[in-house]
PDB file of C-alpha atoms and ligand atoms in Angstrom:
ATOM      1  CA  MET A   1     106.529  87.732 118.379  1.00 93.00           C
ATOM      2  CA  ARG A   2     104.435  87.440 115.249  1.00 97.00           C
ATOM      3  CA  LEU A   3     106.764  86.470 112.436  1.00 97.00           C
ATOM      4  CA  VAL A   4     106.577  85.432 108.811  1.00 98.00           C
ATOM      5  CA  LEU A   5     109.337  83.338 107.253  1.00 98.00           C
ATOM      6  CA  MET A   6     109.607  83.613 103.470  1.00 98.00           C
ATOM      7  CA  GLY A   7     111.940  82.375 100.775  1.00 97.00           C
ATOM      8  CA  PRO A   8     111.942  80.335  97.575  1.00 97.00           C
ATOM      9  CA  PRO A   9     111.346  76.561  97.696  1.00 96.00           C
ATOM     10  CA  GLY A  10     114.348  74.959  99.358  1.00 95.00           C
ATOM     11  CA  ALA A  11     115.593  78.135 101.042  1.00 97.00           C
ATOM     12  CA  GLY A  12     115.401  76.468 104.438  1.00 97.00           C
ATOM     13  CA  LYS A  13     112.083  77.836 105.683  1.00 97.00           C
ATOM     14  CA  GLY A  14     110.833  74.629 107.243  1.00 97.00           C
ATOM     15  CA  THR A  15     114.274  73.863 108.652  1.00 97.00           C
ATOM     16  CA  GLN A  16     114.766  77.281 110.231  1.00 98.00           C
ATOM     17  CA  ALA A  17     111.143  77.708 111.303  1.00 98.00           C
ATOM     18  CA  LYS A  18     111.333  74.827 113.777  1.00 98.00           C
ATOM     19  CA  ILE A  19     114.590  76.092 115.307  1.00 98.00           C
ATOM     20  CA  ILE A  20     113.585  79.764 115.506  1.00 97.00           C
ATOM     21  CA  ALA A  21     110.115  79.096 116.899  1.00 98.00           C
ATOM     22  CA  GLY A  22     111.537  76.613 119.402  1.00 97.00           C
ATOM     23  CA  ARG A  23     113.931  79.217 120.740  1.00 96.00           C
ATOM     24  CA  LEU A  24     111.265  81.905 120.857  1.00 96.00           C
ATOM     25  CA  GLY A  25     108.694  79.559 122.451  1.00 97.00           C
ATOM     26  CA  ILE A  26     106.056  80.174 119.772  1.00 98.00           C
ATOM     27  CA  PRO A  27     104.242  77.683 117.511  1.00 98.00           C
ATOM     28  CA  VAL A  28     105.124  77.193 113.845  1.00 98.00           C
ATOM     29  CA  VAL A  29     102.214  77.434 111.435  1.00 98.00           C
ATOM     30  CA  SER A  30     103.433  75.818 108.209  1.00 98.00           C
ATOM     31  CA  THR A  31     100.851  75.755 105.439  1.00 97.00           C
ATOM     32  CA  GLY A  32     102.926  73.164 103.561  1.00 96.00           C
ATOM     33  CA  ASP A  33     102.996  70.864 106.616  1.00 96.00           C
ATOM     34  CA  ILE A  34      99.252  71.283 107.241  1.00 96.00           C
ATOM     35  CA  PHE A  35      98.524  70.433 103.600  1.00 96.00           C
ATOM     36  CA  ARG A  36     100.835  67.389 103.725  1.00 96.00           C
ATOM     37  CA  ALA A  37      99.206  66.153 106.948  1.00 96.00           C
ATOM     38  CA  ASN A  38      95.798  66.418 105.258  1.00 95.00           C
ATOM     39  CA  VAL A  39      97.105  64.608 102.176  1.00 96.00           C
ATOM     40  CA  SER A  40      98.394  61.706 104.246  1.00 96.00           C
ATOM     41  CA  GLU A  41      95.112  61.502 106.197  1.00 97.00           C
ATOM     42  CA  GLY A  42      93.132  61.598 102.940  1.00 96.00           C
ATOM     43  CA  THR A  43      90.845  64.450 104.077  1.00 96.00           C
ATOM     44  CA  PRO A  44      88.812  66.438 101.497  1.00 95.00           C
ATOM     45  CA  LEU A  45      91.242  69.348 102.005  1.00 95.00           C
ATOM     46  CA  GLY A  46      94.160  66.997 101.379  1.00 95.00           C
ATOM     47  CA  LEU A  47      92.612  65.595  98.212  1.00 96.00           C
ATOM     48  CA  GLU A  48      92.106  69.100  96.853  1.00 96.00           C
ATOM     49  CA  ALA A  49      95.563  70.371  97.899  1.00 97.00           C
ATOM     50  CA  LYS A  50      97.411  67.356  96.464  1.00 97.00           C
ATOM     51  CA  ARG A  51      96.428  68.168  92.883  1.00 96.00           C
ATOM     52  CA  TYR A  52      98.106  71.571  93.131  1.00 97.00           C
ATOM     53  CA  MET A  53     101.092  70.539  95.232  1.00 97.00           C
ATOM     54  CA  ASP A  54     102.084  67.643  92.969  1.00 96.00           C
ATOM     55  CA  ALA A  55     102.117  70.047  90.013  1.00 97.00           C
ATOM     56  CA  GLY A  56     104.133  72.631  91.974  1.00 97.00           C
ATOM     57  CA  ASP A  57     101.278  75.150  91.863  1.00 98.00           C
ATOM     58  CA  TYR A  58      99.835  77.093  94.760  1.00 98.00           C
ATOM     59  CA  VAL A  59      96.697  75.839  96.438  1.00 98.00           C
ATOM     60  CA  PRO A  60      93.895  78.392  95.781  1.00 98.00           C
ATOM     61  CA  ASP A  61      93.866  81.404  98.104  1.00 98.00           C
ATOM     62  CA  ALA A  62      90.345  80.772  99.397  1.00 96.00           C
ATOM     63  CA  VAL A  63      91.338  77.302 100.645  1.00 96.00           C
ATOM     64  CA  THR A  64      94.665  78.413 102.118  1.00 97.00           C
ATOM     65  CA  ASN A  65      93.314  81.563 103.758  1.00 97.00           C
ATOM     66  CA  GLY A  66      90.440  79.704 105.413  1.00 94.00           C
ATOM     67  CA  MET A  67      92.836  77.124 106.795  1.00 95.00           C
ATOM     68  CA  VAL A  68      95.186  79.757 108.255  1.00 96.00           C
ATOM     69  CA  ARG A  69      92.317  81.764 109.701  1.00 96.00           C
ATOM     70  CA  ASP A  70      91.149  78.649 111.568  1.00 93.00           C
ATOM     71  CA  ARG A  71      94.636  77.902 112.831  1.00 96.00           C
ATOM     72  CA  LEU A  72      95.243  81.444 114.084  1.00 96.00           C
ATOM     73  CA  THR A  73      92.101  81.357 116.214  1.00 95.00           C
ATOM     74  CA  GLN A  74      93.563  78.527 118.294  1.00 96.00           C
ATOM     75  CA  ASP A  75      94.747  79.535 121.775  1.00 96.00           C
ATOM     76  CA  ASP A  76      98.400  78.618 121.355  1.00 97.00           C
ATOM     77  CA  THR A  77      98.889  81.397 118.781  1.00 97.00           C
ATOM     78  CA  ALA A  78      97.506  84.164 121.016  1.00 95.00           C
ATOM     79  CA  ASP A  79     100.926  85.373 122.182  1.00 94.00           C
ATOM     80  CA  GLY A  80     102.824  84.832 118.947  1.00 97.00           C
ATOM     81  CA  PHE A  81     103.534  82.494 116.060  1.00 98.00           C
ATOM     82  CA  LEU A  82     105.865  81.916 113.168  1.00 98.00           C
ATOM     83  CA  LEU A  83     104.167  81.551 109.799  1.00 98.00           C
ATOM     84  CA  ASP A  84     106.238  79.298 107.516  1.00 98.00           C
ATOM     85  CA  GLY A  85     105.343  79.610 103.825  1.00 97.00           C
ATOM     86  CA  TYR A  86     102.350  81.898 104.275  1.00 98.00           C
ATOM     87  CA  PRO A  87     101.551  84.404 102.822  1.00 98.00           C
ATOM     88  CA  ARG A  88     102.667  83.539  99.283  1.00 98.00           C
ATOM     89  CA  THR A  89     100.362  85.755  97.201  1.00 98.00           C
ATOM     90  CA  VAL A  90      99.294  89.386  97.408  1.00 97.00           C
ATOM     91  CA  ALA A  91      95.742  88.260  98.238  1.00 98.00           C
ATOM     92  CA  GLN A  92      97.126  86.214 101.153  1.00 98.00           C
ATOM     93  CA  VAL A  93      99.041  89.264 102.419  1.00 98.00           C
ATOM     94  CA  GLU A  94      95.847  91.278 102.579  1.00 97.00           C
ATOM     95  CA  GLU A  95      93.883  88.437 104.161  1.00 98.00           C
ATOM     96  CA  LEU A  96      96.534  87.948 106.838  1.00 98.00           C
ATOM     97  CA  HIS A  97      96.536  91.664 107.549  1.00 97.00           C
ATOM     98  CA  ALA A  98      92.754  91.550 107.985  1.00 97.00           C
ATOM     99  CA  MET A  99      92.908  88.467 110.248  1.00 96.00           C
ATOM    100  CA  LEU A 100      95.429  90.157 112.528  1.00 97.00           C
ATOM    101  CA  ALA A 101      93.568  93.457 112.502  1.00 97.00           C
ATOM    102  CA  ASP A 102      90.427  91.586 113.610  1.00 94.00           C
ATOM    103  CA  SER A 103      92.295  90.461 116.705  1.00 93.00           C
ATOM    104  CA  GLY A 104      93.947  93.875 117.243  1.00 96.00           C
ATOM    105  CA  THR A 105      97.443  92.625 116.409  1.00 96.00           C
ATOM    106  CA  SER A 106      99.990  92.942 113.601  1.00 96.00           C
ATOM    107  CA  LEU A 107     103.223  91.386 112.357  1.00 97.00           C
ATOM    108  CA  ASP A 108     106.560  92.216 113.982  1.00 96.00           C
ATOM    109  CA  ALA A 109     108.804  91.157 111.112  1.00 97.00           C
ATOM    110  CA  VAL A 110     108.948  89.273 107.806  1.00 98.00           C
ATOM    111  CA  VAL A 111     112.193  87.347 107.415  1.00 98.00           C
ATOM    112  CA  VAL A 112     113.207  86.324 103.896  1.00 98.00           C
ATOM    113  CA  LEU A 113     115.957  83.757 103.312  1.00 98.00           C
ATOM    114  CA  THR A 114     117.945  84.321 100.121  1.00 97.00           C
ATOM    115  CA  VAL A 115     119.704  81.390  98.388  1.00 97.00           C
ATOM    116  CA  ASP A 116     121.231  80.947  94.901  1.00 95.00           C
ATOM    117  CA  ASP A 117     118.928  79.212  92.391  1.00 92.00           C
ATOM    118  CA  GLU A 118     121.269  76.288  91.692  1.00 93.00           C
ATOM    119  CA  GLU A 119     121.838  75.648  95.400  1.00 96.00           C
ATOM    120  CA  LEU A 120     118.046  75.533  95.835  1.00 96.00           C
ATOM    121  CA  VAL A 121     117.703  72.855  93.162  1.00 94.00           C
ATOM    122  CA  GLN A 122     120.533  70.797  94.670  1.00 95.00           C
ATOM    123  CA  ARG A 123     118.976  70.933  98.165  1.00 96.00           C
ATOM    124  CA  LEU A 124     115.582  69.818  96.889  1.00 96.00           C
ATOM    125  CA  LEU A 125     117.021  67.035  94.729  1.00 95.00           C
ATOM    126  CA  HIS A 126     118.892  65.841  97.798  1.00 95.00           C
ATOM    127  CA  ARG A 127     115.622  65.944  99.785  1.00 95.00           C
ATOM    128  CA  ALA A 128     113.955  63.951  96.994  1.00 95.00           C
ATOM    129  CA  GLU A 129     116.465  61.163  97.603  1.00 95.00           C
ATOM    130  CA  THR A 130     115.958  61.146 101.361  1.00 94.00           C
ATOM    131  CA  GLU A 131     112.235  61.954 101.760  1.00 94.00           C
ATOM    132  CA  GLY A 132     110.691  61.130  98.373  1.00 91.00           C
ATOM    133  CA  ARG A 133     108.365  64.139  98.263  1.00 91.00           C
ATOM    134  CA  THR A 134     106.249  64.034  95.097  1.00 91.00           C
ATOM    135  CA  ASP A 135     106.913  67.736  94.328  1.00 94.00           C
ATOM    136  CA  ASP A 136     110.704  67.396  94.463  1.00 94.00           C
ATOM    137  CA  THR A 137     111.374  66.222  90.891  1.00 94.00           C
ATOM    138  CA  GLU A 138     113.641  68.561  88.902  1.00 93.00           C
ATOM    139  CA  GLU A 139     110.847  69.613  86.533  1.00 95.00           C
ATOM    140  CA  VAL A 140     108.440  70.434  89.348  1.00 96.00           C
ATOM    141  CA  ILE A 141     111.167  72.164  91.380  1.00 95.00           C
ATOM    142  CA  ARG A 142     111.923  74.518  88.467  1.00 94.00           C
ATOM    143  CA  HIS A 143     108.207  75.204  88.047  1.00 96.00           C
ATOM    144  CA  ARG A 144     107.937  75.993  91.775  1.00 97.00           C
ATOM    145  CA  GLN A 145     110.801  78.474  91.369  1.00 96.00           C
ATOM    146  CA  ASP A 146     108.925  80.192  88.514  1.00 96.00           C
ATOM    147  CA  VAL A 147     105.720  80.324  90.555  1.00 98.00           C
ATOM    148  CA  TYR A 148     107.668  81.830  93.460  1.00 97.00           C
ATOM    149  CA  ASN A 149     109.269  84.466  91.228  1.00 97.00           C
ATOM    150  CA  GLU A 150     105.939  85.402  89.657  1.00 98.00           C
ATOM    151  CA  GLN A 151     103.584  85.265  92.615  1.00 98.00           C
ATOM    152  CA  THR A 152     105.623  85.522  95.810  1.00 98.00           C
ATOM    153  CA  ALA A 153     108.717  87.637  95.042  1.00 97.00           C
ATOM    154  CA  PRO A 154     106.518  90.764  94.606  1.00 97.00           C
ATOM    155  CA  LEU A 155     105.505  90.419  98.277  1.00 98.00           C
ATOM    156  CA  LEU A 156     109.037  91.402  99.298  1.00 98.00           C
ATOM    157  CA  GLU A 157     108.462  94.906  98.003  1.00 97.00           C
ATOM    158  CA  VAL A 158     105.107  95.103  99.770  1.00 97.00           C
ATOM    159  CA  TYR A 159     106.626  94.185 103.127  1.00 98.00           C
ATOM    160  CA  ALA A 160     109.693  96.362 102.552  1.00 97.00           C
ATOM    161  CA  GLY A 161     107.300  99.262 101.997  1.00 97.00           C
ATOM    162  CA  ARG A 162     105.676  98.490 105.342  1.00 96.00           C
ATOM    163  CA  GLY A 163     109.072  98.502 107.066  1.00 95.00           C
ATOM    164  CA  LEU A 164     108.785  94.823 108.057  1.00 96.00           C
ATOM    165  CA  LEU A 165     111.233  93.074 105.725  1.00 97.00           C
ATOM    166  CA  VAL A 166     114.392  91.507 107.138  1.00 96.00           C
ATOM    167  CA  GLU A 167     116.640  89.923 104.509  1.00 97.00           C
ATOM    168  CA  VAL A 168     118.900  87.092 105.660  1.00 98.00           C
ATOM    169  CA  ASP A 169     121.564  85.212 103.670  1.00 98.00           C
ATOM    170  CA  GLY A 170     120.368  81.585 103.631  1.00 98.00           C
ATOM    171  CA  MET A 171     123.576  80.124 102.137  1.00 98.00           C
ATOM    172  CA  GLY A 172     125.860  78.036 104.349  1.00 97.00           C
ATOM    173  CA  ALA A 173     125.309  75.678 107.260  1.00 97.00           C
ATOM    174  CA  VAL A 174     121.956  75.516 109.074  1.00 98.00           C
ATOM    175  CA  ASP A 175     123.330  76.903 112.363  1.00 98.00           C
ATOM    176  CA  GLU A 176     125.094  79.771 110.571  1.00 98.00           C
ATOM    177  CA  VAL A 177     121.804  80.762 108.971  1.00 98.00           C
ATOM    178  CA  THR A 178     119.997  80.546 112.329  1.00 98.00           C
ATOM    179  CA  GLY A 179     122.652  82.820 113.857  1.00 98.00           C
ATOM    180  CA  ARG A 180     122.099  85.371 111.090  1.00 98.00           C
ATOM    181  CA  VAL A 181     118.326  85.297 111.583  1.00 98.00           C
ATOM    182  CA  PHE A 182     118.608  86.041 115.306  1.00 97.00           C
ATOM    183  CA  ALA A 183     121.250  88.728 114.731  1.00 96.00           C
ATOM    184  CA  ALA A 184     118.929  90.378 112.205  1.00 95.00           C
ATOM    185  CA  LEU A 185     115.896  90.128 114.485  1.00 94.00           C
ATOM    186  CA  ASP A 186     117.873  91.573 117.412  1.00 92.00           C
ATOM    187  CA  LYS A 187     119.019  94.460 115.267  1.00 84.00           C
ATOM    188  CA  VAL A 188     115.606  95.283 113.892  1.00 76.00           C
ATOM    189  CA  ARG A 189     113.567  94.873 117.016  1.00 70.00           C
ATOM    190  CA  GLY A 190     116.032  95.203 119.846  1.00 69.00           C
ATOM    191  CA  THR A 191     114.699  91.822 120.993  1.00 47.00           C
ATOM    192  CA  THR A 192     116.291  89.605 123.571  1.00 43.00           C
ATOM    193  CA  ALA A 193     115.623  86.508 121.508  1.00 45.00           C
ATOM    194  CA  GLY A 194     117.991  83.567 121.679  1.00 44.00           C
TER     195      GLY A 194
HETATM  196  P1  LIG B 201     106.369  74.127 101.499  1.00 96.62           P
HETATM  197  O1  LIG B 201     106.133  73.001 102.414  1.00 96.62           O
HETATM  198  O2  LIG B 201     106.428  75.469 102.119  1.00 96.62           O
HETATM  199  O3  LIG B 201     107.699  73.698 100.743  1.00 96.62           O
HETATM  200  P2  LIG B 201     109.038  74.409 100.306  1.00 96.62           P
HETATM  201  O4  LIG B 201     108.811  75.757  99.696  1.00 96.62           O
HETATM  202  O5  LIG B 201     109.739  73.380  99.496  1.00 96.62           O
HETATM  203  O6  LIG B 201     109.879  74.709 101.579  1.00 96.62           O
HETATM  204  P3  LIG B 201     110.306  73.734 102.739  1.00 96.62           P
HETATM  205  O7  LIG B 201     110.042  74.509 103.963  1.00 96.62           O
HETATM  206  O8  LIG B 201     109.710  72.411 102.679  1.00 96.62           O
HETATM  207  O9  LIG B 201     111.834  73.422 102.463  1.00 96.62           O
HETATM  208  P4  LIG B 201     113.089  74.016 103.154  1.00 96.62           P
HETATM  209  O10 LIG B 201     113.282  75.268 102.401  1.00 96.62           O
HETATM  210  O11 LIG B 201     113.065  74.084 104.641  1.00 96.62           O
HETATM  211  O12 LIG B 201     105.288  74.165 100.329  1.00 96.62           O
HETATM  212  C1  LIG B 201     104.993  73.019  99.547  1.00 96.62           C
HETATM  213  C2  LIG B 201     103.771  73.268  98.660  1.00 96.62           C
HETATM  214  O13 LIG B 201     102.587  73.531  99.478  1.00 96.62           O
HETATM  215  C3  LIG B 201     103.830  74.499  97.726  1.00 96.62           C
HETATM  216  O14 LIG B 201     104.519  74.219  96.525  1.00 96.62           O
HETATM  217  C4  LIG B 201     102.301  74.750  97.496  1.00 96.62           C
HETATM  218  O15 LIG B 201     101.742  73.855  96.575  1.00 96.62           O
HETATM  219  C5  LIG B 201     101.696  74.456  98.856  1.00 96.62           C
HETATM  220  N1  LIG B 201     101.604  75.667  99.693  1.00 96.62           N
HETATM  221  C6  LIG B 201     102.280  75.860 100.871  1.00 96.62           C
HETATM  222  N2  LIG B 201     101.973  77.083 101.362  1.00 96.62           N
HETATM  223  C7  LIG B 201     101.099  77.659 100.490  1.00 96.62           C
HETATM  224  C8  LIG B 201     100.441  78.921 100.444  1.00 96.62           C
HETATM  225  N3  LIG B 201     100.625  79.851 101.398  1.00 96.62           N
HETATM  226  N4  LIG B 201      99.614  79.181  99.395  1.00 96.62           N
HETATM  227  C9  LIG B 201      99.402  78.273  98.451  1.00 96.62           C
HETATM  228  N5  LIG B 201     100.004  77.066  98.418  1.00 96.62           N
HETATM  229  C10 LIG B 201     100.853  76.757  99.432  1.00 96.62           C
HETATM  230  O16 LIG B 201     114.222  72.911 102.930  1.00 96.62           O
HETATM  231  C11 LIG B 201     114.515  72.318 101.701  1.00 96.62           C
HETATM  232  C12 LIG B 201     115.665  71.311 101.841  1.00 96.62           C
HETATM  233  O17 LIG B 201     116.888  71.996 102.058  1.00 96.62           O
HETATM  234  C13 LIG B 201     115.525  70.332 103.005  1.00 96.62           C
HETATM  235  O18 LIG B 201     115.879  69.060 102.569  1.00 96.62           O
HETATM  236  C14 LIG B 201     116.510  70.826 104.037  1.00 96.62           C
HETATM  237  O19 LIG B 201     117.043  69.783 104.823  1.00 96.62           O
HETATM  238  C15 LIG B 201     117.583  71.460 103.181  1.00 96.62           C
HETATM  239  N6  LIG B 201     118.262  72.565 103.837  1.00 96.62           N
HETATM  240  C16 LIG B 201     117.682  73.520 104.615  1.00 96.62           C
HETATM  241  N7  LIG B 201     118.624  74.393 105.044  1.00 96.62           N
HETATM  242  C17 LIG B 201     119.812  73.999 104.482  1.00 96.62           C
HETATM  243  C18 LIG B 201     121.153  74.509 104.537  1.00 96.62           C
HETATM  244  N8  LIG B 201     121.465  75.623 105.234  1.00 96.62           N
HETATM  245  N9  LIG B 201     122.098  73.846 103.833  1.00 96.62           N
HETATM  246  C19 LIG B 201     121.808  72.730 103.131  1.00 96.62           C
HETATM  247  N10 LIG B 201     120.561  72.198 103.051  1.00 96.62           N
HETATM  248  C20 LIG B 201     119.583  72.828 103.721  1.00 96.62           C
END
């Protein structure tokens, strides 16, 4: 399967992506994780990305798109993948569409996790205590929510119009949310996943 997992910061994308992809036997491609790996290795990409991430802004499309294009040419993604946190802008949607068209493929579904705003802030503040991520301060979290609402929320309509959008309630325990994702995927695609 070729899946996209979307949702506001703190919705549980990274958490669910690992579980879902593990069960489906496909790799996770997380743009956030790739950026963070580059930041900790001090690569030129990491140095550039860090400026934006620390402020809660999106890394420029040209940088992000090039990185994803490279990743999706690797062999392990040939039979499927789960994109976690990409695309996040309309330009990224079109670039992804072009990348897949170049290889004669297309997306199967775009899953969006929905979670109340205050719950999102609480989850990220809790993560700040445990992981110390530099973009998990309350001020930056609220800015990330605004950026999501301005730049990423409009993508939901785009994917709904293409018949790909699957909305899943992201409130509640992690395993409950996973169960809802698979139930929704089974319903939409008639898959045998899980
Ligand atoms: P991401 O790494 O994608 O960060 P995120 O939106 O905070 O989501 P994440 O996956 O980490 O958190 P999750 O919801 O799983 O992006 C970070 C930055 O990278 C962006 O701000 C941007 O600068 C840059 N970037 C990434 N992709 C980009 C793109 N395409 N274009 C441009 N820039 C890009 O989990 C949050 C917390 O909630 C965790 O602590 C988790 O344990 C907890 N949690 C999860 N599920 C829960 C549940 N059911 N109940 C309670 N807690 C739960």
